[in-house]
PDB file of N, CA, C and O in Angstrom:
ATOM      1  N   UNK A   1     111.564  91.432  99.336  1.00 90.00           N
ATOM      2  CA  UNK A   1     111.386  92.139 100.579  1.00 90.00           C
ATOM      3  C   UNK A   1     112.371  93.308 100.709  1.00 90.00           C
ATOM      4  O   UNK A   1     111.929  94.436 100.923  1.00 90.00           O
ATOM      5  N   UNK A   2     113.596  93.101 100.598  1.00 94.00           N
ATOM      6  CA  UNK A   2     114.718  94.304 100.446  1.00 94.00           C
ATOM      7  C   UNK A   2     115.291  94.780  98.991  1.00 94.00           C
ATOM      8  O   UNK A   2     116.442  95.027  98.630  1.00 94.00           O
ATOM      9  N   UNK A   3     114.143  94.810  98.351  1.00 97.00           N
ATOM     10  CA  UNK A   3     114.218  95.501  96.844  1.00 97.00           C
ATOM     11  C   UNK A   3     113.205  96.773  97.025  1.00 97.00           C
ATOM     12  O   UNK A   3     112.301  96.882  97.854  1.00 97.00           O
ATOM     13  N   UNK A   4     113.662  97.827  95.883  1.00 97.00           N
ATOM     14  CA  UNK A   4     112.728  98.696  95.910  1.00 97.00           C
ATOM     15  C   UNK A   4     111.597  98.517  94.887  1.00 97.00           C
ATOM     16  O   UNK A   4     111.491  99.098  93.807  1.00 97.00           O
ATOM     17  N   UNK A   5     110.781  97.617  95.418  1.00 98.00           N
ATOM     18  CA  UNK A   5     109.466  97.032  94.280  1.00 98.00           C
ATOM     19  C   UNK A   5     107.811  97.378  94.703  1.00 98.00           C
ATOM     20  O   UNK A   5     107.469  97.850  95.787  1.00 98.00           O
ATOM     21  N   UNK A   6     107.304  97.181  94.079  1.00 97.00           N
ATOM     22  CA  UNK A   6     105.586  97.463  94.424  1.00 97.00           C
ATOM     23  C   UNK A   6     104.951  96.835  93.549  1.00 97.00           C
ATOM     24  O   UNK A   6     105.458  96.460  92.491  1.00 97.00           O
ATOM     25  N   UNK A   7     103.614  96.619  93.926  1.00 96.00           N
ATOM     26  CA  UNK A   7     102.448  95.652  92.847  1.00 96.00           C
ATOM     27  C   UNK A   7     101.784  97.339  92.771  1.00 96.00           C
ATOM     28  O   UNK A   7     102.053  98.492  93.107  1.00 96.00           O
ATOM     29  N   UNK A   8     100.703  96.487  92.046  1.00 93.00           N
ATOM     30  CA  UNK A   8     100.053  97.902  91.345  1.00 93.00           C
ATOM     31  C   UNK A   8      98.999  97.540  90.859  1.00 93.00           C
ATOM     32  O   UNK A   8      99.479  96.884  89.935  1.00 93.00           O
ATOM     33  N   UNK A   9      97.881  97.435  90.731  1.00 93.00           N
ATOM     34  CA  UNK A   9      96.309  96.561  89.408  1.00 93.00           C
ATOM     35  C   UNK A   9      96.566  97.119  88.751  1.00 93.00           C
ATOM     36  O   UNK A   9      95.769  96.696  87.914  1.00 93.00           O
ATOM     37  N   UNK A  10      97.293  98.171  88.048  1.00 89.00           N
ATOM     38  CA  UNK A  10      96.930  98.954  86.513  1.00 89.00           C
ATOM     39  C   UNK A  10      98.105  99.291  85.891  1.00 89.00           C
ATOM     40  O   UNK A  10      98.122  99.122  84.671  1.00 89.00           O
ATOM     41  N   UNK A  11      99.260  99.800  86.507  1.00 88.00           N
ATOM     42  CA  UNK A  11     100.737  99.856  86.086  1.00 88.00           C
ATOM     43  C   UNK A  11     101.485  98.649  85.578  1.00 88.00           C
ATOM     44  O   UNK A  11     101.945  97.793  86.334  1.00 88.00           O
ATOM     45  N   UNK A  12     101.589  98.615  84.224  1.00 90.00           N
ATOM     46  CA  UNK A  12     102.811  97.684  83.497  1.00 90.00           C
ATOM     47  C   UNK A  12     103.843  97.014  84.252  1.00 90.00           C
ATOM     48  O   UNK A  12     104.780  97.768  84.515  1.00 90.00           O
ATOM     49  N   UNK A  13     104.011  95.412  84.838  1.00 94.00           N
ATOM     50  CA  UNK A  13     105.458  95.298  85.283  1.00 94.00           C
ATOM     51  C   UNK A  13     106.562  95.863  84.486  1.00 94.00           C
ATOM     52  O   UNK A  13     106.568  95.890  83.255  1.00 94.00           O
ATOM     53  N   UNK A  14     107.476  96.303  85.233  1.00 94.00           N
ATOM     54  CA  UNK A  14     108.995  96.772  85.481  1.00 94.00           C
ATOM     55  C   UNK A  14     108.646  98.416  85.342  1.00 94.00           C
ATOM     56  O   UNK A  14     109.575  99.204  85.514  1.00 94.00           O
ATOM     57  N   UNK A  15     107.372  98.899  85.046  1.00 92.00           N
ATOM     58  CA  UNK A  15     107.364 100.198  85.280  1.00 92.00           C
ATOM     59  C   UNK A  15     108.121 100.950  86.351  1.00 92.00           C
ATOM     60  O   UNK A  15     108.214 100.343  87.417  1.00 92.00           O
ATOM     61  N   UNK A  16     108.780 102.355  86.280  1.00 94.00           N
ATOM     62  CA  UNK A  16     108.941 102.698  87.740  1.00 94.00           C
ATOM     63  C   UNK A  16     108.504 103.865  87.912  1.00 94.00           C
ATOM     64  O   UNK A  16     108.520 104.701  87.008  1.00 94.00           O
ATOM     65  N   UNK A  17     107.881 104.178  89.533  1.00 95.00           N
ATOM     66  CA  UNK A  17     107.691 104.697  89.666  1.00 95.00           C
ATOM     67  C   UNK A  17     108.114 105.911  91.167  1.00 95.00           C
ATOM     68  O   UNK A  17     108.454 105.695  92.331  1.00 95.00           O
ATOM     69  N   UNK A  18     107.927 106.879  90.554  1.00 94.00           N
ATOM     70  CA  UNK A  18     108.867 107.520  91.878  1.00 94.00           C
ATOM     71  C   UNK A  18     107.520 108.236  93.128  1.00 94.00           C
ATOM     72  O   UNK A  18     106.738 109.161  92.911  1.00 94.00           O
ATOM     73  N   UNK A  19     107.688 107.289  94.561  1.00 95.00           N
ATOM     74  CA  UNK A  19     106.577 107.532  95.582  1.00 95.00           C
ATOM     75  C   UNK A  19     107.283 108.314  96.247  1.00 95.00           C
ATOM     76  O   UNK A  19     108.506 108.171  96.235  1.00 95.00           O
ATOM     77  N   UNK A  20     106.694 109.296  96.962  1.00 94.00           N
ATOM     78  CA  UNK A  20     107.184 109.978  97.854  1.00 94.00           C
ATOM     79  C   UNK A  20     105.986 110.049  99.164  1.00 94.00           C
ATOM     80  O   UNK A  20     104.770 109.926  99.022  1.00 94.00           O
ATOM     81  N   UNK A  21     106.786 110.300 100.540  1.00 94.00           N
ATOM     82  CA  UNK A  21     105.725 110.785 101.315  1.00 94.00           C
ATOM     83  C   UNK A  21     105.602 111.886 101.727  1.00 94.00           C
ATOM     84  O   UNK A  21     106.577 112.334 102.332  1.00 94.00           O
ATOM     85  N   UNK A  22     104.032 113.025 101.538  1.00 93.00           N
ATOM     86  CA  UNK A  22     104.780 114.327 101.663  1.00 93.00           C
ATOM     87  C   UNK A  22     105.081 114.625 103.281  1.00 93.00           C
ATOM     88  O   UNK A  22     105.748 115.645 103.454  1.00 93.00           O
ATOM     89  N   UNK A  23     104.789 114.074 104.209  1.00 91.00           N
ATOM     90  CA  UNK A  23     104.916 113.921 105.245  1.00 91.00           C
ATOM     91  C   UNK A  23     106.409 113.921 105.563  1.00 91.00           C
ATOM     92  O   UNK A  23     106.706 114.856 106.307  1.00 91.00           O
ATOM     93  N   UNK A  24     107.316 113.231 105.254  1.00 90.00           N
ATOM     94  CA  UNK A  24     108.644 113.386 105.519  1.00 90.00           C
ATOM     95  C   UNK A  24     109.572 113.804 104.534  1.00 90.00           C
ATOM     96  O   UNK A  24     110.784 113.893 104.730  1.00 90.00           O
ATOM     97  N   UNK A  25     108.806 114.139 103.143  1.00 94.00           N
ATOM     98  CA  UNK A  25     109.054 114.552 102.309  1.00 94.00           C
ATOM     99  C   UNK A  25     110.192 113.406 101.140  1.00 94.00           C
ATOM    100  O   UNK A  25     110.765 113.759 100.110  1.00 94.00           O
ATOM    101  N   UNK A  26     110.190 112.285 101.674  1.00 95.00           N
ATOM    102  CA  UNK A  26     111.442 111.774 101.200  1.00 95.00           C
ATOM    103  C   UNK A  26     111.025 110.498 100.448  1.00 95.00           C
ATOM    104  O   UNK A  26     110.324 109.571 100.852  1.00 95.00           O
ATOM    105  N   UNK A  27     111.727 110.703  99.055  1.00 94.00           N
ATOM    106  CA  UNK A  27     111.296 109.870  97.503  1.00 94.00           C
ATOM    107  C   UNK A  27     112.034 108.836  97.718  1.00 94.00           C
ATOM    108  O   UNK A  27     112.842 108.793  98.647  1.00 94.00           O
ATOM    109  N   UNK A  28     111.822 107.780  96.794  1.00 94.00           N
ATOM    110  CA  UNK A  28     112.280 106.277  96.562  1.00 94.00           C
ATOM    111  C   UNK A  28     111.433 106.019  95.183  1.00 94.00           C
ATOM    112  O   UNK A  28     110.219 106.037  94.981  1.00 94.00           O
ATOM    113  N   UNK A  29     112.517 105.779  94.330  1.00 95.00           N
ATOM    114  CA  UNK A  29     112.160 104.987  92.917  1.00 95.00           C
ATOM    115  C   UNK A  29     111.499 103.731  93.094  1.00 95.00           C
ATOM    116  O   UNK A  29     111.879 103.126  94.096  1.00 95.00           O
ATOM    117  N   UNK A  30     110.627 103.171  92.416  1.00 97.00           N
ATOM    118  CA  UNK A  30     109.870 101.784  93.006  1.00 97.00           C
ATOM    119  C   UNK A  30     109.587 101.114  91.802  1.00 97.00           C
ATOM    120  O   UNK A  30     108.596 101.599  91.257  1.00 97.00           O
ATOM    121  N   UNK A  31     110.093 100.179  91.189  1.00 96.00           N
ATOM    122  CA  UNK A  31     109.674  99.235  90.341  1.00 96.00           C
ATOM    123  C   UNK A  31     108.683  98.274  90.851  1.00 96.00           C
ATOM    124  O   UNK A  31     108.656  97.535  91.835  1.00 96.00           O
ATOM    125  N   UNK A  32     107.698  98.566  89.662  1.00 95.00           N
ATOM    126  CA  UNK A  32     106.572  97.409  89.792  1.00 95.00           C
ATOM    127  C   UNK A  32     106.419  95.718  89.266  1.00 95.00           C
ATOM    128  O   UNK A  32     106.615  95.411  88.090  1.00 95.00           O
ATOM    129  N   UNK A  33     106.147  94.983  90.035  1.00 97.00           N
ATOM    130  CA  UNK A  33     107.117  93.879  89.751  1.00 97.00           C
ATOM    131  C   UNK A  33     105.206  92.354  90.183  1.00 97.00           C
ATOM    132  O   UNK A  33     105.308  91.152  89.939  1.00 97.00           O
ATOM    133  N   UNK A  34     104.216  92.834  90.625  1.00 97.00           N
ATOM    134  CA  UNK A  34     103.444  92.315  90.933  1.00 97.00           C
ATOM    135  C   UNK A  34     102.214  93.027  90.745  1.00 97.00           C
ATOM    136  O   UNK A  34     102.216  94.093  90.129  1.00 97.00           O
ATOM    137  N   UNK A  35     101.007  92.463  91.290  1.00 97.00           N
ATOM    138  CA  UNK A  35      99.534  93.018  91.392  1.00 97.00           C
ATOM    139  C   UNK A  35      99.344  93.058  92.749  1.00 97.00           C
ATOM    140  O   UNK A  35      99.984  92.583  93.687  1.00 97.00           O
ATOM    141  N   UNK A  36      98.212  93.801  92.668  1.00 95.00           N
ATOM    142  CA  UNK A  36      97.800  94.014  93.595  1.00 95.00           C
ATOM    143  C   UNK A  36      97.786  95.583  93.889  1.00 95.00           C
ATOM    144  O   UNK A  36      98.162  96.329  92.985  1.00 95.00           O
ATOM    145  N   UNK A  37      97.253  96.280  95.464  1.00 93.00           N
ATOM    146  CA  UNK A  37      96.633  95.155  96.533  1.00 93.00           C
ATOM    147  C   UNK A  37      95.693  94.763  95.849  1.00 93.00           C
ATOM    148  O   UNK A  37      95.760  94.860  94.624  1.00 93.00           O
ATOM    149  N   UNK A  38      94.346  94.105  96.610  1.00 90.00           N
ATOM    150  CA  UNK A  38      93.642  93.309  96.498  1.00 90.00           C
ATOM    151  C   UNK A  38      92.362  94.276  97.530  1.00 90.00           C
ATOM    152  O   UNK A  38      91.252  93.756  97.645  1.00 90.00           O
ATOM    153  N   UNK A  39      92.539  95.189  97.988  1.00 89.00           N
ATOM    154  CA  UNK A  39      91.674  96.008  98.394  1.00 89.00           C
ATOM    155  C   UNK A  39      91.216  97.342  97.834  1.00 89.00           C
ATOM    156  O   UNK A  39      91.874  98.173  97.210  1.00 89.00           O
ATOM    157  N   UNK A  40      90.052  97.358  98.165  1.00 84.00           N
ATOM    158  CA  UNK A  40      89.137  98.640  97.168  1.00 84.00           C
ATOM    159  C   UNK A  40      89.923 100.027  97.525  1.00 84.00           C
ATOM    160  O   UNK A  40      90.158 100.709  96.527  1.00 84.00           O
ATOM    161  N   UNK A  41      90.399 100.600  98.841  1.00 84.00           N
ATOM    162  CA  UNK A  41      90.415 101.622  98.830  1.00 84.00           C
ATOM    163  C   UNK A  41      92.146 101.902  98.653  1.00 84.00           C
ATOM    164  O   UNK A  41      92.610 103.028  98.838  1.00 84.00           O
ATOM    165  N   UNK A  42      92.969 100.778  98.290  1.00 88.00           N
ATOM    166  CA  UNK A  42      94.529 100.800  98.151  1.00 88.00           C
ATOM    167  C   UNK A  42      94.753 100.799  96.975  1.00 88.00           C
ATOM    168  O   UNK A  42      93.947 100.177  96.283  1.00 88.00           O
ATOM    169  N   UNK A  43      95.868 101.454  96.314  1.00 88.00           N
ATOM    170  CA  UNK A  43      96.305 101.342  94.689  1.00 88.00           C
ATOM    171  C   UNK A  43      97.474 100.739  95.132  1.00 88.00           C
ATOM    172  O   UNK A  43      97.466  99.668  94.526  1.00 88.00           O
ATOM    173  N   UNK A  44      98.417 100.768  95.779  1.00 93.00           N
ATOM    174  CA  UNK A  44      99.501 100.327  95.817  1.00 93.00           C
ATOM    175  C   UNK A  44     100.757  99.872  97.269  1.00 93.00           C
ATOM    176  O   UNK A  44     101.299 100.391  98.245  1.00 93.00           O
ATOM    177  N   UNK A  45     100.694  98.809  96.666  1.00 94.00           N
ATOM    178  CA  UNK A  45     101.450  97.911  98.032  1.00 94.00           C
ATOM    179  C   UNK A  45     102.744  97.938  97.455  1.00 94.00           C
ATOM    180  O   UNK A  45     103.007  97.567  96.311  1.00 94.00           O
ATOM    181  N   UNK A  46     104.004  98.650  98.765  1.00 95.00           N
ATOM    182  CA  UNK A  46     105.154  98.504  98.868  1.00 95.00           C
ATOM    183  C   UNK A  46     106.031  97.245  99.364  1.00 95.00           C
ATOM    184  O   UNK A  46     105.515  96.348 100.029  1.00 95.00           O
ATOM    185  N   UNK A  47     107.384  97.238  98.999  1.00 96.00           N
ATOM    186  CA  UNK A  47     108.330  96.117  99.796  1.00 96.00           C
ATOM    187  C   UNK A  47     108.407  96.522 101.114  1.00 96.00           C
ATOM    188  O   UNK A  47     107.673  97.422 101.522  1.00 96.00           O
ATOM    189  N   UNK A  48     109.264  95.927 101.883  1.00 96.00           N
ATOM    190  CA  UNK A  48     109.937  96.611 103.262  1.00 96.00           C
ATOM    191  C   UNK A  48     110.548  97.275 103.446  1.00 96.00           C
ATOM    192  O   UNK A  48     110.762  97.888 104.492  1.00 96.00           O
ATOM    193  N   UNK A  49     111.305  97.380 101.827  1.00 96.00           N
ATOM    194  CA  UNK A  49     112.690  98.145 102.211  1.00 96.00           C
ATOM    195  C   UNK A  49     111.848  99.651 101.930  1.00 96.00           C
ATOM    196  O   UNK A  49     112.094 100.709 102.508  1.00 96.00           O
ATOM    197  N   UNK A  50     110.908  99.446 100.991  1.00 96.00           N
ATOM    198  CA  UNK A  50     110.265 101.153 100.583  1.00 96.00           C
ATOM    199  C   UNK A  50     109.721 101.783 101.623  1.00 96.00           C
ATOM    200  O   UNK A  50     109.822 102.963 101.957  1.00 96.00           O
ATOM    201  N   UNK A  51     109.020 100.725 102.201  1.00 95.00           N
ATOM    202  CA  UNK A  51     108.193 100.737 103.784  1.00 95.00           C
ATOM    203  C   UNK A  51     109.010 102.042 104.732  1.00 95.00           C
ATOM    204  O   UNK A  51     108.779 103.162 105.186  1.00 95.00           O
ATOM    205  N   UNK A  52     110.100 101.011 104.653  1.00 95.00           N
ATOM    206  CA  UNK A  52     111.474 101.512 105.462  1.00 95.00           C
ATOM    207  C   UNK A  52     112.101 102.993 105.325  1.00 95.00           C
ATOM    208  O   UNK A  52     112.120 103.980 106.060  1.00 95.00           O
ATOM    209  N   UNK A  53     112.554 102.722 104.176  1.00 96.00           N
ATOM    210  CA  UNK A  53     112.590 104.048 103.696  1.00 96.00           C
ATOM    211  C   UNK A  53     111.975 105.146 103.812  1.00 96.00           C
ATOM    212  O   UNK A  53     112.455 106.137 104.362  1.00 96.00           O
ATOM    213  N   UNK A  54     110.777 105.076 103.272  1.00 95.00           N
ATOM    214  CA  UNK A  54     109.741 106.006 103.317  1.00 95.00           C
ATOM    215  C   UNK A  54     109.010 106.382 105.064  1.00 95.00           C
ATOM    216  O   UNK A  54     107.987 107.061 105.166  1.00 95.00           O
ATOM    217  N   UNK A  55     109.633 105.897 106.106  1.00 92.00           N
ATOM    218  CA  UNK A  55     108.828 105.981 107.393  1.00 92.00           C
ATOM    219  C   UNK A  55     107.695 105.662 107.141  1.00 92.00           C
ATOM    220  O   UNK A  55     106.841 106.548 107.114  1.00 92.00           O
ATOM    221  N   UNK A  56     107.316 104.226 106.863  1.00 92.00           N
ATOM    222  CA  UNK A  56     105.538 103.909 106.834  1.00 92.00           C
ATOM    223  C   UNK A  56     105.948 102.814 107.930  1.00 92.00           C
ATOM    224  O   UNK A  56     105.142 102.838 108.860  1.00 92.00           O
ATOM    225  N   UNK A  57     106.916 101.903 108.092  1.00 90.00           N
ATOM    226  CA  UNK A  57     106.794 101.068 109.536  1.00 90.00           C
ATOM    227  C   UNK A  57     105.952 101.105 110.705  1.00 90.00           C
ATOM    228  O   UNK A  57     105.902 100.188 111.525  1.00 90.00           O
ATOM    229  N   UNK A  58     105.093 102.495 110.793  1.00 87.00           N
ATOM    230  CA  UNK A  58     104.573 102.032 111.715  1.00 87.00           C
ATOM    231  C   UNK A  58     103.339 102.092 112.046  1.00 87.00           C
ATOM    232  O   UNK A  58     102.704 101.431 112.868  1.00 87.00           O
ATOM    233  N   UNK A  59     102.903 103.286 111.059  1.00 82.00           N
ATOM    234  CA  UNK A  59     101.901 103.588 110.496  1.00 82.00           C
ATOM    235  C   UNK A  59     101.313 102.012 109.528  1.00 82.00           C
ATOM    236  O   UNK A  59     100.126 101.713 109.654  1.00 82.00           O
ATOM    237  N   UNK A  60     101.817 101.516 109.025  1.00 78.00           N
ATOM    238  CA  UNK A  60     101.319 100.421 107.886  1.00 78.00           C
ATOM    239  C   UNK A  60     100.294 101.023 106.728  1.00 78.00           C
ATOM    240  O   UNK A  60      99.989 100.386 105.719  1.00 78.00           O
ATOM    241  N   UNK A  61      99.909 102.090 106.978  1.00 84.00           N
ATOM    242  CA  UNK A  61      98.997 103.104 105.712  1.00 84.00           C
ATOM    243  C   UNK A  61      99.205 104.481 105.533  1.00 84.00           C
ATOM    244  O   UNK A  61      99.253 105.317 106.435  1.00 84.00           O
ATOM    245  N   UNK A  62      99.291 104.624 104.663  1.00 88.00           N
ATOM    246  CA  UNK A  62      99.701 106.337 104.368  1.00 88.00           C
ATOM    247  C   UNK A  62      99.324 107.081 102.982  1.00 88.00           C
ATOM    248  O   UNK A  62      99.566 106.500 101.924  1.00 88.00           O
ATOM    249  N   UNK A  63      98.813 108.187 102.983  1.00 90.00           N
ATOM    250  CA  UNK A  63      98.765 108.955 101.680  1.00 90.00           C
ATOM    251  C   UNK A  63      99.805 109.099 101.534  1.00 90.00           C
ATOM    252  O   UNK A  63     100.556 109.232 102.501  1.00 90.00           O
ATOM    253  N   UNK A  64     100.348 109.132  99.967  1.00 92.00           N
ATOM    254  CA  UNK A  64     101.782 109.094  99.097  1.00 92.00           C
ATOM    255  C   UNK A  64     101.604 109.759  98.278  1.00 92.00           C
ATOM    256  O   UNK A  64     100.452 110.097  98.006  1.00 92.00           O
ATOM    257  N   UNK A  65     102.841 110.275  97.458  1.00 92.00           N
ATOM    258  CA  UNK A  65     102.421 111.335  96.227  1.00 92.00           C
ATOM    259  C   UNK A  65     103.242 110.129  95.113  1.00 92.00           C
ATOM    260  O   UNK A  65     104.454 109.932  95.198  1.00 92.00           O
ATOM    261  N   UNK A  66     102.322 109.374  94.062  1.00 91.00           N
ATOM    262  CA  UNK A  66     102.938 109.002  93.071  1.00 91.00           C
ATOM    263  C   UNK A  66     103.337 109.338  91.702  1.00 91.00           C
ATOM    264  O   UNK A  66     102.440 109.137  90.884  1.00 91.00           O
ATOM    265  N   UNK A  67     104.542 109.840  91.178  1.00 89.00           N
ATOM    266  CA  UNK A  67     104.703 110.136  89.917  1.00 89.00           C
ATOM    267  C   UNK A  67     104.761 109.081  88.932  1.00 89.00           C
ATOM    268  O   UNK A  67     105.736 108.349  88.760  1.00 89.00           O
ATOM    269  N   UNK A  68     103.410 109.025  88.139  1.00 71.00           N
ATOM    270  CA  UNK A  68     103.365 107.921  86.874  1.00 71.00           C
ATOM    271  C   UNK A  68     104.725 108.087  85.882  1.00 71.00           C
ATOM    272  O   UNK A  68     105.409 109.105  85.774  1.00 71.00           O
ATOM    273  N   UNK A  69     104.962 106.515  85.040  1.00 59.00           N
ATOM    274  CA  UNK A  69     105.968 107.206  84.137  1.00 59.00           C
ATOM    275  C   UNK A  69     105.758 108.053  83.188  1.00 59.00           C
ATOM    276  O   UNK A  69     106.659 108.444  82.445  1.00 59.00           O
ATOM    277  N   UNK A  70     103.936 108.618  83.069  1.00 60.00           N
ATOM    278  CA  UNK A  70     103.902 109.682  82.223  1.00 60.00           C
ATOM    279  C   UNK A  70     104.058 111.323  82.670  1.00 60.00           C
ATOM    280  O   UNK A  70     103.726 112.372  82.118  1.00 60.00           O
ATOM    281  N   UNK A  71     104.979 110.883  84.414  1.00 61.00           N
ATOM    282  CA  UNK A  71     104.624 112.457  85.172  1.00 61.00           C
ATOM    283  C   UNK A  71     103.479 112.602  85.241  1.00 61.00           C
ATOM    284  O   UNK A  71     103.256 113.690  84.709  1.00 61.00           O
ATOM    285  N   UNK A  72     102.817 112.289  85.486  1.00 56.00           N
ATOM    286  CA  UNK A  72     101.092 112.272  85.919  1.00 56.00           C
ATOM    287  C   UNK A  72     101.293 112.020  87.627  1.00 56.00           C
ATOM    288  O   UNK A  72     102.012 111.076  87.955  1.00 56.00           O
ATOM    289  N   UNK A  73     100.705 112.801  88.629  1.00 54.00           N
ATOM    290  CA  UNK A  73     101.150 112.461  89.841  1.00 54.00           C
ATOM    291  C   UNK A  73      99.555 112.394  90.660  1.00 54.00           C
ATOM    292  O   UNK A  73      98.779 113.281  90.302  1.00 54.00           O
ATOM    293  N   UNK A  74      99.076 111.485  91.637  1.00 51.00           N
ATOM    294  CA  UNK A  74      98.026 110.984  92.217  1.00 51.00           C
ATOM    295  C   UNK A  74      98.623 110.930  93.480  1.00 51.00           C
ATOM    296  O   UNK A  74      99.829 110.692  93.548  1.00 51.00           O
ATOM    297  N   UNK A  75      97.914 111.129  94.563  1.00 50.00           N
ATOM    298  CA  UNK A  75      97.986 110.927  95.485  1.00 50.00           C
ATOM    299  C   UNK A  75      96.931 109.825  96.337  1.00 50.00           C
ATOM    300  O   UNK A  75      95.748 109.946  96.653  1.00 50.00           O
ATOM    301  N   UNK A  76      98.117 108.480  96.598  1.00 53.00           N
ATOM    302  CA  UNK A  76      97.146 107.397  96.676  1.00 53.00           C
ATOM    303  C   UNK A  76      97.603 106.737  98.302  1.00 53.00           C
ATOM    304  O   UNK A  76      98.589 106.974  99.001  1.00 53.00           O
ATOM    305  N   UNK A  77      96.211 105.668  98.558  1.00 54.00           N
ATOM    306  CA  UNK A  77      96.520 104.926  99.612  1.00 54.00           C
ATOM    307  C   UNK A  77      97.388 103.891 100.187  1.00 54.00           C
ATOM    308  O   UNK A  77      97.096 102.695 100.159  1.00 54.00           O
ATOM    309  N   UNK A  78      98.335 104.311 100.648  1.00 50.00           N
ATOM    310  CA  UNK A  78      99.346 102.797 100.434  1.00 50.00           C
ATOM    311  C   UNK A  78      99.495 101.549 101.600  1.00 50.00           C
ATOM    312  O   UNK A  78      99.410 101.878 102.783  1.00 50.00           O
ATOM    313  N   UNK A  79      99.699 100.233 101.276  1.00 51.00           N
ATOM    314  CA  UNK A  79      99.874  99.318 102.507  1.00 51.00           C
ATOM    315  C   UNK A  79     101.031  98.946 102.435  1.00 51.00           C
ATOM    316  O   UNK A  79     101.331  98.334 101.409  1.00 51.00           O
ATOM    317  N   UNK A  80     101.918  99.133 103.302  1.00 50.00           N
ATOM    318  CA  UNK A  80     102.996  98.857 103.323  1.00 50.00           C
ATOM    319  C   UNK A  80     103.364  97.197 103.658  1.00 50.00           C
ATOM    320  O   UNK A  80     102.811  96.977 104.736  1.00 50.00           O
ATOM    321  N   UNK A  81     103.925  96.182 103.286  1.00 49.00           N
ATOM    322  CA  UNK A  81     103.497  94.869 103.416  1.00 49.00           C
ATOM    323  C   UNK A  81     104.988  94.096 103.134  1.00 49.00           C
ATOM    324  O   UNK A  81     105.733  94.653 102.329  1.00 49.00           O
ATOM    325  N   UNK A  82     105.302  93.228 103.571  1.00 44.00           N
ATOM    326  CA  UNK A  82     106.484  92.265 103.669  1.00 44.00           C
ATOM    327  C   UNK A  82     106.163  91.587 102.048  1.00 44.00           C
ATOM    328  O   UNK A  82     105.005  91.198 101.892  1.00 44.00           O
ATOM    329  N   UNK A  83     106.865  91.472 101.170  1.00 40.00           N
ATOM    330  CA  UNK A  83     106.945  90.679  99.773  1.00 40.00           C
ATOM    331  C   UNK A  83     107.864  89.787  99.969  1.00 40.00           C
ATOM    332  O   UNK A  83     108.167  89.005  99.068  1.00 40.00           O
TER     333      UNK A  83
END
């Protein structure tokens, strides 16, 4: 819950990856450490603390800008969620 971690369906555990929101503009490194989500239109569920970080608390969904570890960057749906 107060790690900087995320699940992912397609990213390698311990991958990391760096999310940003362009909305507040402000990055957090995120190791992937689980699967998931488990929903069609989400690629990737955060901890609390990323949640936190990133100003998604209150919102609970947000477009994110993700940099793959190949620098490949997507802009995906995120749920922000207690681990």
């Amino acid at each position: 819950m107060y790690a900087a971690t995320g699940a992912s369906p397609d990213l390698p555990f311990g991958s990391l990856v760096r999310v940003s929101n362009p909305k507040t503009h402000i990055a957090q490194l995120v190791r992937i450490n689980d699967r998931g989500p488990f929903i069609d239109d989400r690629e990737l569920d955060v901890s609390y603390a990323v949640a936190c970080r990133l100003g998604l608390l209150d919102s609970g969904i947000s477009r994110l800008r993700v940099e793959a570890p190949g620098g490949a960057k997507t802009s995906v749906n995120d749920r922000a969620r207690q681990k």
